[in-house]
Tab-separated table of C-alpha atoms and ligand atoms in Angstrom:
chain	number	residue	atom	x	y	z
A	1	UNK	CA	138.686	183.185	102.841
A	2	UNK	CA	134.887	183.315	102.154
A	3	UNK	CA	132.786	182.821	105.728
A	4	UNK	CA	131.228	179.776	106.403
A	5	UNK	CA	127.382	181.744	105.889
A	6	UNK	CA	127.957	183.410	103.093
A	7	UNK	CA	129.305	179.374	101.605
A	8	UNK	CA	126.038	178.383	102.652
A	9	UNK	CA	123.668	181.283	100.708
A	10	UNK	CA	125.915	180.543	97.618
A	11	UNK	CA	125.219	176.477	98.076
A	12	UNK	CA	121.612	177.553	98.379
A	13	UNK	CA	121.722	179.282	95.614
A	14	UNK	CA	123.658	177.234	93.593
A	15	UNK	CA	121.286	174.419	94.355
A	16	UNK	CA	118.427	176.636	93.690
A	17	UNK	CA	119.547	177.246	89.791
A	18	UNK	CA	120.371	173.513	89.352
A	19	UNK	CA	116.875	172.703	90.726
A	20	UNK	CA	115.541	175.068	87.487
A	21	UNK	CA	117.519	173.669	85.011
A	22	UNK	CA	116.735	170.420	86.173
A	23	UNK	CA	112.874	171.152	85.957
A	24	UNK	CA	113.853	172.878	82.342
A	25	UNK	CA	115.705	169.900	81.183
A	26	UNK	CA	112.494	167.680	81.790
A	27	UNK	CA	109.807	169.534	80.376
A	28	UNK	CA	112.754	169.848	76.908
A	29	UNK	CA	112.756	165.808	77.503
A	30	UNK	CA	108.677	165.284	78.007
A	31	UNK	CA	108.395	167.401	74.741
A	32	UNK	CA	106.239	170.039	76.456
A	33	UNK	CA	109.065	172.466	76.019
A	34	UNK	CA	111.377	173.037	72.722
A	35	UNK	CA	114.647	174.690	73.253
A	36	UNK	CA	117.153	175.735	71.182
A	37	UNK	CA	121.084	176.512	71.722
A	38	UNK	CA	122.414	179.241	70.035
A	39	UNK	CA	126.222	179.909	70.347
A	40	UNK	CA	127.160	183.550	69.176
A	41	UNK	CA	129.088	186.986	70.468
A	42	UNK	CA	127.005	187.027	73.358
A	43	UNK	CA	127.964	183.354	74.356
A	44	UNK	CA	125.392	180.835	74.864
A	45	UNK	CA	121.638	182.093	74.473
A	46	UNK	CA	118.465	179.211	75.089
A	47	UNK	CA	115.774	179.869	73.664
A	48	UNK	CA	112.569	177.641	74.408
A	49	UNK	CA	109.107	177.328	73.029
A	50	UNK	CA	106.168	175.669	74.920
A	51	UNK	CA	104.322	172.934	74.054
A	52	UNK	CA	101.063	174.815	74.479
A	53	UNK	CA	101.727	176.037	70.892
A	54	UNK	CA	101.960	172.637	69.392
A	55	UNK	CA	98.432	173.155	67.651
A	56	UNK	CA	99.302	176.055	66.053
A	57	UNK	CA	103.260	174.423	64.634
A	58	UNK	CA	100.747	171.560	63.210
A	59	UNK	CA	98.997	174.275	61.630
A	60	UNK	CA	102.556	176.200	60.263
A	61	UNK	CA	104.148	172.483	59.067
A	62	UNK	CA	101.213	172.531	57.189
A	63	UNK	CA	100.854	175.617	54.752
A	64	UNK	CA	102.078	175.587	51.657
A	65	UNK	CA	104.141	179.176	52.776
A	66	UNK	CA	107.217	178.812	54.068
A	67	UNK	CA	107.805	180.058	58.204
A	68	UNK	CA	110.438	181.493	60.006
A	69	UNK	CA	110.703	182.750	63.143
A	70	UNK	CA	114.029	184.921	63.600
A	71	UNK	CA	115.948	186.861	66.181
A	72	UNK	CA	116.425	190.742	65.749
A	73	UNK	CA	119.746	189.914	63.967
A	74	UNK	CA	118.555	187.277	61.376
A	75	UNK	CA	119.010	183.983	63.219
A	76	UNK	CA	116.509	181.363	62.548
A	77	UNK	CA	115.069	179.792	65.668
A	78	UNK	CA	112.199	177.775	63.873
A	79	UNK	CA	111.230	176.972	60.578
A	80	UNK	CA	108.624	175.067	58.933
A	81	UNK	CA	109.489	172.139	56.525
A	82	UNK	CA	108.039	173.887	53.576
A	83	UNK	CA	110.821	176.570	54.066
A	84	UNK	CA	113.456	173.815	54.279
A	85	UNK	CA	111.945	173.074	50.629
A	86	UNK	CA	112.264	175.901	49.312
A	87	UNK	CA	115.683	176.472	50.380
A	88	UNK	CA	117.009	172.636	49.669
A	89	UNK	CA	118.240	172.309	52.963
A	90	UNK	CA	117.585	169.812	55.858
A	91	UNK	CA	115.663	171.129	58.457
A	92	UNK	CA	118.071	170.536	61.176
A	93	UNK	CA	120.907	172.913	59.458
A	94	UNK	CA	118.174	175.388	58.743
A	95	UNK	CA	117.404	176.098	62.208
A	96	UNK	CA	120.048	178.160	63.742
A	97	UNK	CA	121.534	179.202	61.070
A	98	UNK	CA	121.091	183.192	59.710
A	99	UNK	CA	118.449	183.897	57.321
A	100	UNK	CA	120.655	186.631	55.045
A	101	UNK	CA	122.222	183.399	53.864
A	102	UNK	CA	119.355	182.100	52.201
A	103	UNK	CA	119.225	185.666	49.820
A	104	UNK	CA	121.536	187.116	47.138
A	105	UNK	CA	123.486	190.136	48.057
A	106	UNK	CA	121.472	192.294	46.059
A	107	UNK	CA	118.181	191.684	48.606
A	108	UNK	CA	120.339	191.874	51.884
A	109	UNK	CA	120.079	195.680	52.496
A	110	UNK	CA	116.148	195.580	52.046
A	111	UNK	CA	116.204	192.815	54.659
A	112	UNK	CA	118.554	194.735	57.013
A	113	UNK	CA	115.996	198.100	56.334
A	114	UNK	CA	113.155	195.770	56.885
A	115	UNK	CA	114.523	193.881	60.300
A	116	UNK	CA	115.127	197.749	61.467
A	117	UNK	CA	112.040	199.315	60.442
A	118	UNK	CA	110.477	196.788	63.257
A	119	UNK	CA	109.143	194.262	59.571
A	120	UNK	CA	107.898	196.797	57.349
A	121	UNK	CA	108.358	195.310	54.100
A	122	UNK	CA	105.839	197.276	51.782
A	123	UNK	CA	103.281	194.960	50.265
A	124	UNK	CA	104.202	193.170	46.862
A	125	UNK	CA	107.838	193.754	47.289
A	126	UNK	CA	109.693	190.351	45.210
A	127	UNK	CA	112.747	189.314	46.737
A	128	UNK	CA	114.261	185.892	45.574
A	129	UNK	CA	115.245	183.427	47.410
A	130	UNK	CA	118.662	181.895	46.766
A	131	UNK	CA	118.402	177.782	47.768
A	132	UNK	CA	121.752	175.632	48.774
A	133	UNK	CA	122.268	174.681	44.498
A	134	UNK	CA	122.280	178.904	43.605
A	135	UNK	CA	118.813	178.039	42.092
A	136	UNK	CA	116.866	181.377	42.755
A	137	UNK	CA	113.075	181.724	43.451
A	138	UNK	CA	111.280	184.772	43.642
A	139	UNK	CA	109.077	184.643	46.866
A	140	UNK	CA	107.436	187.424	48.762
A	141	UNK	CA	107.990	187.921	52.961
A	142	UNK	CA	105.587	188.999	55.562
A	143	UNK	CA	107.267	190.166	58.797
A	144	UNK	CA	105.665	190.464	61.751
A	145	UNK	CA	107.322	191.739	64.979
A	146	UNK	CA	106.831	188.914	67.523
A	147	UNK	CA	107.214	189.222	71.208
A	148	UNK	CA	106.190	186.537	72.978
A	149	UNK	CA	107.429	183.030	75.675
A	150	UNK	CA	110.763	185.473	76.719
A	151	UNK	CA	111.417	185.515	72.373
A	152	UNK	CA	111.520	189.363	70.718
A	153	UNK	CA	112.131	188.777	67.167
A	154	UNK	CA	109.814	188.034	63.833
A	155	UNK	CA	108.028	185.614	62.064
A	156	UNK	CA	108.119	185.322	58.756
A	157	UNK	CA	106.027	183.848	56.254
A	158	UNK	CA	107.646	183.298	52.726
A	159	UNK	CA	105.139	182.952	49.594
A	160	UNK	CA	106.689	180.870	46.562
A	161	UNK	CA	106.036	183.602	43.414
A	162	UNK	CA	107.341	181.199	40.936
A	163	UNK	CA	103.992	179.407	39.535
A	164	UNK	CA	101.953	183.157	40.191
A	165	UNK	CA	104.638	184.741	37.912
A	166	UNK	CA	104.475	181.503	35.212
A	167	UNK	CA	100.549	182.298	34.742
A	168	UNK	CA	101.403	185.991	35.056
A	169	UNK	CA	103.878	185.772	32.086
A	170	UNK	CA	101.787	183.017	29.988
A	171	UNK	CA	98.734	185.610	30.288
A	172	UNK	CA	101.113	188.758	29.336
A	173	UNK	CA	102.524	187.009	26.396
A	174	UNK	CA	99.156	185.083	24.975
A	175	UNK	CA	97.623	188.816	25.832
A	176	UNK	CA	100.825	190.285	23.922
A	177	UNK	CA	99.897	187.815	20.854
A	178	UNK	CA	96.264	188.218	20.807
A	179	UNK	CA	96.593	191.765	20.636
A	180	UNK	CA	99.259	191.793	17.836
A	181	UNK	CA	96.787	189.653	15.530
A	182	UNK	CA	93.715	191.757	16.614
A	183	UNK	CA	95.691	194.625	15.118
A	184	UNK	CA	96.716	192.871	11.982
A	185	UNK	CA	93.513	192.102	11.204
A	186	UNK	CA	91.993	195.580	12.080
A	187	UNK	CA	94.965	197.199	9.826
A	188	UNK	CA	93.995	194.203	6.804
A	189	UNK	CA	89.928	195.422	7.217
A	190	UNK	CA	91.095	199.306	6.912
A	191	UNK	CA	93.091	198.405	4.187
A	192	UNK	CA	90.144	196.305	2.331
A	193	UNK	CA	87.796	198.812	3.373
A	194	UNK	CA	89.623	201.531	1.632
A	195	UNK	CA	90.394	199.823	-1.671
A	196	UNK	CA	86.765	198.564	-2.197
A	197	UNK	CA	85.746	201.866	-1.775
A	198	UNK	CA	87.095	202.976	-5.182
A	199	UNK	CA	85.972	200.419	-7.566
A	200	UNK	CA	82.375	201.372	-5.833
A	201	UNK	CA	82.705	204.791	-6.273
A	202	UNK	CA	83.343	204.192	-9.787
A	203	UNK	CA	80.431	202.302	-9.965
A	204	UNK	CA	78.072	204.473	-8.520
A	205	UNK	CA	79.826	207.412	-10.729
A	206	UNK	CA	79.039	205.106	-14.166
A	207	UNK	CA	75.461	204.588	-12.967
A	208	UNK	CA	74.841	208.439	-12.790
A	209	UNK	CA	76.869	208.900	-16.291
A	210	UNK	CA	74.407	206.299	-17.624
A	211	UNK	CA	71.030	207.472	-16.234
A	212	UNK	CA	72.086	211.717	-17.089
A	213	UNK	CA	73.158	211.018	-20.686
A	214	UNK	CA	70.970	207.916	-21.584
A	215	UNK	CA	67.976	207.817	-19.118
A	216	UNK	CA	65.716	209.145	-21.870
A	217	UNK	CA	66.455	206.328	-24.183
A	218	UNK	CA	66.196	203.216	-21.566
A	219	UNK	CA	63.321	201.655	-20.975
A	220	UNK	CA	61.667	202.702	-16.978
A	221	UNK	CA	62.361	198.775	-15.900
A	222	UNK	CA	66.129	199.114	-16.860
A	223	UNK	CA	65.796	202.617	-15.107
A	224	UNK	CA	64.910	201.310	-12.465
A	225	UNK	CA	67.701	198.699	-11.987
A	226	UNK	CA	69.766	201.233	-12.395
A	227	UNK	CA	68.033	203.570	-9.712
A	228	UNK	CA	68.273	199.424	-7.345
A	229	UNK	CA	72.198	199.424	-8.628
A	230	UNK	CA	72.734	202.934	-6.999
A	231	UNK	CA	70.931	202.394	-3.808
A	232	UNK	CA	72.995	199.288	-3.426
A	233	UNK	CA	76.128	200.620	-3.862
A	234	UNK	CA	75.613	203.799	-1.884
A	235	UNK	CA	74.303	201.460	0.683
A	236	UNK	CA	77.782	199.431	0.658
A	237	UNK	CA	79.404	202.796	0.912
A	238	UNK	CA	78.117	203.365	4.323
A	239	UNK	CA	78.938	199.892	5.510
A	240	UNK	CA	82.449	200.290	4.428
A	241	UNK	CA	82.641	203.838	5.587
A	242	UNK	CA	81.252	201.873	9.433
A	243	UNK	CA	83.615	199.410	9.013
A	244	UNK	CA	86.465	201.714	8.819
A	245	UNK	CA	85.374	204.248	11.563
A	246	UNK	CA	84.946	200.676	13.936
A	247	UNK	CA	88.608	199.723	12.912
A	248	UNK	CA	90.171	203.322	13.079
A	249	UNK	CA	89.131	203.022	16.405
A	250	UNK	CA	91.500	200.619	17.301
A	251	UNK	CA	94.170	201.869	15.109
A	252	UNK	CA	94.269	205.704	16.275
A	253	UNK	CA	95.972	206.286	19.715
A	254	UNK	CA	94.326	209.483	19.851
A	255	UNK	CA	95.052	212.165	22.998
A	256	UNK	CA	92.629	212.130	25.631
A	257	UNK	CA	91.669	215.559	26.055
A	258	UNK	CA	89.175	217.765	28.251
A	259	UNK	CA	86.138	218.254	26.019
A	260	UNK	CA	83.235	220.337	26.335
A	261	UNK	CA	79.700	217.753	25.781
A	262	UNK	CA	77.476	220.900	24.977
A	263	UNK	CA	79.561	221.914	22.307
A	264	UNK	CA	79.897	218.755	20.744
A	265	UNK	CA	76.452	217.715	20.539
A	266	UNK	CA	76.121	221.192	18.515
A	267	UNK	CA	78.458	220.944	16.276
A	268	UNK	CA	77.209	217.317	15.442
A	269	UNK	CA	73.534	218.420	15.064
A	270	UNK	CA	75.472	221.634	12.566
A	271	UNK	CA	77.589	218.793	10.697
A	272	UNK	CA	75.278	216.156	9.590
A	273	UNK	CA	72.148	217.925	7.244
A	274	UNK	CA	69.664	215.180	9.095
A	275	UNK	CA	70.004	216.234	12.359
A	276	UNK	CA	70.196	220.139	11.338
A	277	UNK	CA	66.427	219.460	9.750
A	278	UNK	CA	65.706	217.408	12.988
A	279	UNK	CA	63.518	218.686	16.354
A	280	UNK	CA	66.213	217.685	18.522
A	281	UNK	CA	66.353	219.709	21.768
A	282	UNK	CA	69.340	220.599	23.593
A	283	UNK	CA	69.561	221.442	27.321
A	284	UNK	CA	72.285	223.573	27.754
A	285	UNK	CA	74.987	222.258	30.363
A	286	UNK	CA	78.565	223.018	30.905
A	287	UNK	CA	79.701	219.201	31.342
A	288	UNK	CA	83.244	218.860	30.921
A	289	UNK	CA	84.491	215.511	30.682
A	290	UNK	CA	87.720	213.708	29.860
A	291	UNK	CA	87.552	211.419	26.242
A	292	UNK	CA	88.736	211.257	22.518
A	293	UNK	CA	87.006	214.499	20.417
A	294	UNK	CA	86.633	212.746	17.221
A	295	UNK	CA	85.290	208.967	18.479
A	296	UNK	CA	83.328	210.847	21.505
A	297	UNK	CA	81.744	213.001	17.908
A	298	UNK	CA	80.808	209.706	16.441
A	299	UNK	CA	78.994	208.270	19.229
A	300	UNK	CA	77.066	211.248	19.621
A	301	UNK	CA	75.737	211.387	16.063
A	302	UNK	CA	75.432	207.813	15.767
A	303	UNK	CA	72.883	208.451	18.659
A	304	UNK	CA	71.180	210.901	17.478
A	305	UNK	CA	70.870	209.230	13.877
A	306	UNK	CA	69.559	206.232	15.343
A	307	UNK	CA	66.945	208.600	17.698
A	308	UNK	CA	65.553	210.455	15.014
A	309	UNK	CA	65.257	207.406	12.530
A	310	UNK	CA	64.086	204.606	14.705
A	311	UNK	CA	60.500	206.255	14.919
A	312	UNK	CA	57.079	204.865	13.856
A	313	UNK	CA	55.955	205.754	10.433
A	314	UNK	CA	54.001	208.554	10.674
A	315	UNK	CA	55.171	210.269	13.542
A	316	UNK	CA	57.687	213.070	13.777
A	317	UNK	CA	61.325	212.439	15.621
A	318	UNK	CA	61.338	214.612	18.492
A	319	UNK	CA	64.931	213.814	20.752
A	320	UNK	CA	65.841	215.452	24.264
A	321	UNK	CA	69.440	215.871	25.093
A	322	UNK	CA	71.109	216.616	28.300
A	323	UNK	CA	73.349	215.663	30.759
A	324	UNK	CA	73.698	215.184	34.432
A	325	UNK	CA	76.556	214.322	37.253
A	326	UNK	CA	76.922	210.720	38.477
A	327	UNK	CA	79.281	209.883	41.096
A	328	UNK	CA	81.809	212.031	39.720
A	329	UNK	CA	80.931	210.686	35.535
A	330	UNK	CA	79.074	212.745	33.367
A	331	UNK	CA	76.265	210.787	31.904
A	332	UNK	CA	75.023	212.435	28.616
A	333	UNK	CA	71.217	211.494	27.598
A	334	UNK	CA	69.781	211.089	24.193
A	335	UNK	CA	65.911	210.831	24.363
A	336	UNK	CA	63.430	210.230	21.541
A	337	UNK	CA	60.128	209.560	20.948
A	338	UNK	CA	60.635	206.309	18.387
A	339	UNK	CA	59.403	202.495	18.785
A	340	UNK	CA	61.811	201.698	21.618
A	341	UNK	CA	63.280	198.696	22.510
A	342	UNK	CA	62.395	195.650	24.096
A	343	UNK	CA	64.559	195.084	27.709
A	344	UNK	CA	65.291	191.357	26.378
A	345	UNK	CA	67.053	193.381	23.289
A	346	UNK	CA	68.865	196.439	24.601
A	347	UNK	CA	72.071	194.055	25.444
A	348	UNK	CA	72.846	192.588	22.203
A	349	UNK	CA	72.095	195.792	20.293
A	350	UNK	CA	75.945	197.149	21.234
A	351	UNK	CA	76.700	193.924	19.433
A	352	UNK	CA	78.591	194.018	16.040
A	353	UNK	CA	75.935	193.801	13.189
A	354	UNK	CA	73.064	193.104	15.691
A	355	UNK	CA	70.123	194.933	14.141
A	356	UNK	CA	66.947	194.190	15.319
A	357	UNK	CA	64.659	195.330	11.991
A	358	UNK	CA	64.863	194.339	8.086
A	359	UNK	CA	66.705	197.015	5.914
A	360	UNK	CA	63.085	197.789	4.212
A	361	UNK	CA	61.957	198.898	7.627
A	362	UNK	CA	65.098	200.790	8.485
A	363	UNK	CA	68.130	201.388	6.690
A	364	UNK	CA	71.661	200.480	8.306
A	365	UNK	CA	74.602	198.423	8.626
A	366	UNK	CA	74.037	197.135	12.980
A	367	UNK	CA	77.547	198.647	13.424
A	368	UNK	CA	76.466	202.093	14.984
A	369	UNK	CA	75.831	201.288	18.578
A	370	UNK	CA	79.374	198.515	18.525
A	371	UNK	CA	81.201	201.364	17.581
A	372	UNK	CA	79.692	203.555	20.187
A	373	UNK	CA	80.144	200.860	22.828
A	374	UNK	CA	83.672	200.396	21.853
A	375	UNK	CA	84.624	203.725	21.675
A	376	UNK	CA	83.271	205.074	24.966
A	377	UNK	CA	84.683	202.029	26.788
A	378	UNK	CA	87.777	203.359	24.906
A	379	UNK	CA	87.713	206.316	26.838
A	380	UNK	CA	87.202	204.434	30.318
A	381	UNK	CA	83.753	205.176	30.373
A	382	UNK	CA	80.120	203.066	29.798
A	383	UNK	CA	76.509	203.062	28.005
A	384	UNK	CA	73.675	201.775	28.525
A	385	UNK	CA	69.823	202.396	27.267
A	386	UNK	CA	66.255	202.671	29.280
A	387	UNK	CA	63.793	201.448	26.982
A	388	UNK	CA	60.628	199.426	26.423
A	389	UNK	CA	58.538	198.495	23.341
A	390	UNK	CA	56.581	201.767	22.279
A	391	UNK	CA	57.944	203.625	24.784
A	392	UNK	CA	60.729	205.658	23.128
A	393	UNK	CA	64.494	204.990	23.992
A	394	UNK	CA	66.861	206.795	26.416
A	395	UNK	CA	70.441	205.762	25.819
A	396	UNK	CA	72.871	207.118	28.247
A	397	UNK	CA	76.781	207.818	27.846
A	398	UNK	CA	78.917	207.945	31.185
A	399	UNK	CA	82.623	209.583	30.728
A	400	UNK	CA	84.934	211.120	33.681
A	401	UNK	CA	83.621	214.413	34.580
A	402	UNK	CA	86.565	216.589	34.504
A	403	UNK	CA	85.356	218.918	36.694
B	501	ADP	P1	71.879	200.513	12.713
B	501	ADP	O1	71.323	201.808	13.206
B	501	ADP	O2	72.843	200.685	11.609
B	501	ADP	O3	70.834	199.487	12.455
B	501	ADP	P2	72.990	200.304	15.346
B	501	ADP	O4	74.149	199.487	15.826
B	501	ADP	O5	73.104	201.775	15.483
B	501	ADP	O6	72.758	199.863	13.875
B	501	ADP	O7	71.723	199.824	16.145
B	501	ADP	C1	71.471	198.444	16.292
B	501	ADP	C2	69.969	198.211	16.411
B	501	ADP	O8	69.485	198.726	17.643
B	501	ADP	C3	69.159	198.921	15.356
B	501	ADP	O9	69.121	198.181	14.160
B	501	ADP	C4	67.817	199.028	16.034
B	501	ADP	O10	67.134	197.806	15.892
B	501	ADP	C5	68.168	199.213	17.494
B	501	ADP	N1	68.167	200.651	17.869
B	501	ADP	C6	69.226	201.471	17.925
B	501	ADP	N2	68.866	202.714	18.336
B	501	ADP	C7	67.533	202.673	18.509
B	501	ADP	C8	66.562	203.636	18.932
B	501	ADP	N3	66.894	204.887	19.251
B	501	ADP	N4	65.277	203.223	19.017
B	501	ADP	C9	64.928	201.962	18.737
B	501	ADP	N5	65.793	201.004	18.325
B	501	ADP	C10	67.076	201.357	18.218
């Protein structure tokens, strides 16, 4: 038999808790408390969230993301209706139920790694979310650890993937396409490029036959179409022989190596008779830099061509090369003393066949400078040119230093 005083301090008490779930049960009916029930293992668990927040759940119904917010073992206490959405479920059966249902098996141990690594789910990792009809969607979750209102557990936002990954795989396969063609028709221009280059040799070869065994008997006007007929074609022959080095370019999956820029620019100026009779002046450096030898050789002497014979008649080509570190590049220098360049011309001059004088003034074909642009960018790097009218040019190529 229990004593009368202790029957009292339990009716006290007893009337005590009913007085709290009486005040509970009103604020749950005045709507300035939600609670849920949750029936599990542990028995029945309440779990309430206060109407203080109701700003913020505006904000959540809202977003275009779906939100959770879950209990340390995966059971959804709240969920926006975007979620409900995505998963093709009413809102009411959502809520309550566990989350690992709403994934295929193949996802559940990253979730269970996630929930006990306290939400860290690195950045970018796809999961897919599996909705009520099997359909699958591939989404991406944030997880936050969430403590607050008597609640430990997470929220969790879930971003629909599918339209990012429709754009993603309509830009891979137009890329994929665009790419196939641009190599068709680079591999049709090497091919045309080669073949005319016969018949023109041929040409040129007749013209000499002609002028060595007959030039005596011809008259000097038909000389000298022969002499026009020669320049033409060996003109031609450098555009085709451009032409090809542009689309080799594309074609060659050359190694990129560690090259040495003094050495280079040497063996250029040793190649190529012009620049061997040229004042060019080298300032030794032991720049190392990461790029393609042969295309990287190219550039260089397609620099120092255009250096020595963009200069005003009269005057004697005198080109400065050397190179200095730039936040961890290698920017090589070509100098020269010529008619520069106007600043509202140096951009389009890296365009194809962009030539800013008449052929009488200066021979060429306007594909020098594309190529160079094209190959260094190639190689991860950039160029660029200082320049004004009169002034002489400085063109500038920047590679990875591989020091
Ligand atoms: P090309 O030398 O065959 O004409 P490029 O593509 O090498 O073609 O150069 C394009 C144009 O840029 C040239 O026609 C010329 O007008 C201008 N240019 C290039 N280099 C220089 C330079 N060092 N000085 C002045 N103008 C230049």
């Amino acid at each position: 038999m229990e004593k009368p005083d202790d029957l009292k301090k339990e009716i006290r008490e007893l009337k005590a808790r009913l007085g709290e779930s009486e005040q509970t049960l009103n604020a749950i009916r005045s709507g300035e408390v939600d609670a849920l029930v949750v029936s599990g293992s542990r028995g029945d668990q309440v779990f309430t969230l206060k109407g203080a927040e109701m700003p913020y759940r505006i904000l959540v119904e809202e977003m275009n993301q779906g939100a959770l917010l879950i209990t340390p073992d995966g059971t959804i206490l709240y969920a926006n209706t975007r979620f409900a959405v995505l998963s093709k479920m009413p809102l009411e059966q959502v809520i309550g139920s566990s989350w690992q249902q709403f994934f295929p098996r193949e996802n559940l141990p990253q979730l269970e790694a996630s929930l006990k690594a306290s939400g860290a789910l690195s950045p970018g990792e796809e999961l897919r979310l599996q909705a009520t009809d099997g359909s699958l969607c591939p989404v991406h979750l944030s997880l936050r650890t969430m403590s607050a209102s008597g609640l430990e557990g997470f929220s969790v936002i879930v971003t629909d993937l599918t339209e990012r990954k429709q754009s993603e795989n309509a830009l891979r396969k137009t890329s994929a396409e665009l790419l196939e063609k641009n190599e068709a028709l680079e591999a049709f221009s090497t091919t045309i490029s080669h073949d005319m280059r016969a018949p023109l040799r041929s040409m040129e070869g007749f013209v000499q036959i002609l002028l060595g065994d007959y030039g005596d008997k011809l008259e000097p006007q038909a000389k000298s179409y022969l002499d026009r007929i020669a320049m033409s074609a060996k003109r031609l022959d450098h555009l085709i022989a451009d032409v090809l080095a542009y689309s080799k370019l594309s074609c060659d999956q050359n190694e990129v190596a560690t090259l040495d820029l003094d050495k280079i620019v040497r063996d250029m100026v040793e190649i190529y008779p012009n620049l061997r009779e040229a004042d060019i002046e080298i300032v030794a450096s032991s720049a190392r830099v990461r790029g393609l030898e042969v295309p990287l050789g190219q550039c260089i002497s397609n620099l120092l061509g255009n250096a020595i014979k963009f200069v005003p008649t009269g005057v004697t080509p005198h080109v400065k090369v050397w190179t200095e570190p730039i936040n961890g590049q290698s920017r090589l220098w070509v100098a020269d003393n010529g008619i520069g360049i106007s600043p509202n011309d140096q951009e389009r001059i890296f365009d194809i066949f962009s030539r800013l004088h008449s052929n009488a003034a200066y021979e060429g074909t306007g594909l020098g400078l594309s190529l160079v642009k094209k190959a260094v960018e190639k190689m991860g790097g950039r160029v660029g040119v200082e320049s004004e009218l009169g002034q002489g040019s400085r063109f500038w190529i920047e590679l990875q230093s591989a020091q």
